[in-house]
CSV table of C-alpha atoms in Angstrom, one decimal:
chain,number,residue,atom,x,y,z
A,80,LEU,CA,26.2,16.1,-46.5
A,81,GLY,CA,24.8,16.5,-50.0
A,82,GLU,CA,27.8,14.9,-51.5
A,83,LEU,CA,27.7,12.0,-49.0
A,84,LEU,CA,24.0,11.4,-49.9
A,85,LEU,CA,24.9,11.6,-53.6
A,86,GLN,CA,27.6,8.9,-53.1
A,87,ARG,CA,25.0,6.7,-51.4
A,88,GLY,CA,22.6,7.1,-54.3
A,89,ASN,CA,20.0,9.0,-52.3
A,90,TYR,CA,19.5,11.7,-54.9
A,91,ALA,CA,16.2,13.2,-53.8
A,92,GLU,CA,17.4,13.8,-50.2
A,93,ALA,CA,20.8,15.0,-51.5
A,94,GLU,CA,19.1,17.5,-53.7
A,95,ARG,CA,16.8,18.7,-50.9
A,96,ASN,CA,19.8,19.0,-48.6
A,97,ALA,CA,21.9,20.9,-51.1
A,98,ARG,CA,19.1,23.4,-52.0
A,99,LYS,CA,18.6,24.1,-48.3
A,100,SER,CA,22.3,24.5,-47.7
A,101,MET,CA,22.5,26.8,-50.7
A,102,SER,CA,19.8,29.0,-49.2
A,103,ILE,CA,21.5,29.1,-45.8
A,104,ARG,CA,24.9,29.9,-47.3
A,105,GLN,CA,23.4,32.7,-49.4
A,106,LEU,CA,22.0,34.3,-46.3
A,107,SER,CA,25.1,33.8,-44.2
A,108,VAL,CA,27.9,34.7,-46.6
A,109,GLY,CA,26.2,36.2,-49.6
A,110,SER,CA,25.8,35.1,-53.2
A,111,ASN,CA,29.3,36.2,-54.3
A,112,HIS,CA,31.3,34.2,-51.7
A,113,PRO,CA,33.4,31.1,-52.6
A,114,LEU,CA,31.6,29.1,-49.9
A,115,PHE,CA,28.3,29.8,-51.7
A,116,ALA,CA,29.9,28.8,-55.0
A,117,GLU,CA,31.0,25.5,-53.4
A,118,THR,CA,27.4,24.8,-52.4
A,119,VAL,CA,26.1,25.7,-55.9
A,120,GLU,CA,28.8,23.3,-57.3
A,121,THR,CA,27.6,20.5,-55.1
A,122,LEU,CA,24.0,21.0,-56.2
A,123,SER,CA,25.3,21.0,-59.8
A,124,LYS,CA,26.8,17.5,-59.3
A,125,ILE,CA,23.7,16.2,-57.7
A,126,VAL,CA,21.3,17.4,-60.4
A,127,GLU,CA,23.8,16.1,-63.1
A,128,ALA,CA,23.5,12.6,-61.4
A,129,THR,CA,19.7,12.8,-61.7
A,130,GLY,CA,19.9,13.5,-65.4
A,131,HIS,CA,19.1,17.2,-65.3
A,132,HIS,CA,22.1,18.2,-67.5
A,133,PHE,CA,20.9,21.7,-68.5
A,134,GLU,CA,20.3,22.8,-64.9
A,135,SER,CA,23.6,21.2,-63.9
A,136,GLU,CA,25.4,23.3,-66.6
A,137,GLN,CA,23.7,26.4,-65.4
A,138,LEU,CA,24.6,25.8,-61.8
A,139,ALA,CA,28.2,25.0,-62.7
A,140,ALA,CA,28.5,28.2,-64.8
A,141,ARG,CA,27.0,30.2,-61.8
A,142,ALA,CA,29.6,28.7,-59.5
A,143,ALA,CA,32.4,29.5,-61.9
A,144,LYS,CA,31.2,33.1,-62.3
A,145,ILE,CA,31.1,33.5,-58.5
A,146,ARG,CA,34.7,32.2,-58.2
A,147,ALA,CA,35.9,34.4,-61.0
A,148,PHE,CA,34.3,37.5,-59.4
A,149,TYR,CA,35.8,36.7,-56.0
A,150,GLU,CA,39.3,36.1,-57.5
A,151,GLN,CA,39.0,39.4,-59.3
A,152,MET,CA,37.9,41.2,-56.2
A,153,GLN,CA,40.8,39.7,-54.2
A,154,ALA,CA,43.3,40.8,-56.9
A,155,THR,CA,41.9,44.3,-56.8
A,156,LEU,CA,42.2,44.5,-53.0
A,157,GLN,CA,45.8,43.2,-53.1
A,158,ARG,CA,46.7,45.8,-55.7
A,159,LYS,CA,45.2,48.6,-53.7
A,160,GLY,CA,46.7,47.5,-50.4
A,161,PRO,CA,45.2,47.8,-46.9
A,162,ARG,CA,42.6,50.6,-46.6
A,163,VAL,CA,42.5,50.6,-42.8
A,164,LEU,CA,44.2,53.6,-41.0
A,165,GLN,CA,47.1,52.6,-38.8
A,166,PRO,CA,46.9,53.7,-35.1
A,167,HIS,CA,49.4,56.6,-35.6
A,168,HIS,CA,48.2,57.7,-39.0
A,169,GLU,CA,47.6,61.5,-39.1
A,170,HIS,CA,43.9,61.0,-39.8
A,171,SER,CA,43.2,58.4,-37.1
A,172,SER,CA,41.9,59.3,-33.6
A,173,ALA,CA,45.0,57.8,-32.0
A,174,HIS,CA,47.1,60.6,-33.4
A,175,GLY,CA,48.2,63.3,-31.0
A,176,SER,CA,45.6,65.9,-32.1
A,177,ASN,CA,42.4,63.8,-31.7
A,178,ILE,CA,39.0,65.2,-30.8
A,179,ALA,CA,39.3,64.4,-27.1
A,180,ASN,CA,42.3,66.7,-26.8
A,181,SER,CA,40.1,69.6,-28.0
A,182,PHE,CA,37.9,69.5,-25.0
């Protein structure tokens, strides 16, 4: 919605909406998630359009840092492979010698 308001030239409402969206996204997905970075980037575009170049640069850098962190985290997880026990893994409760069998 913030980008639509920006396109229409309604900068004040676009900024209010983007800041509110940023708060909601931070609470819902956390501050290191790419969806949060997307919202920060939208706010960066809006404040750039209003002439607040320094704040825009700070927000853009924050969004880039979040994306880089997320990509690094994803790469680390892919290298390590899945960390979930499979149903028939010797340490899972689905294995033949689970706790229920001991009673």
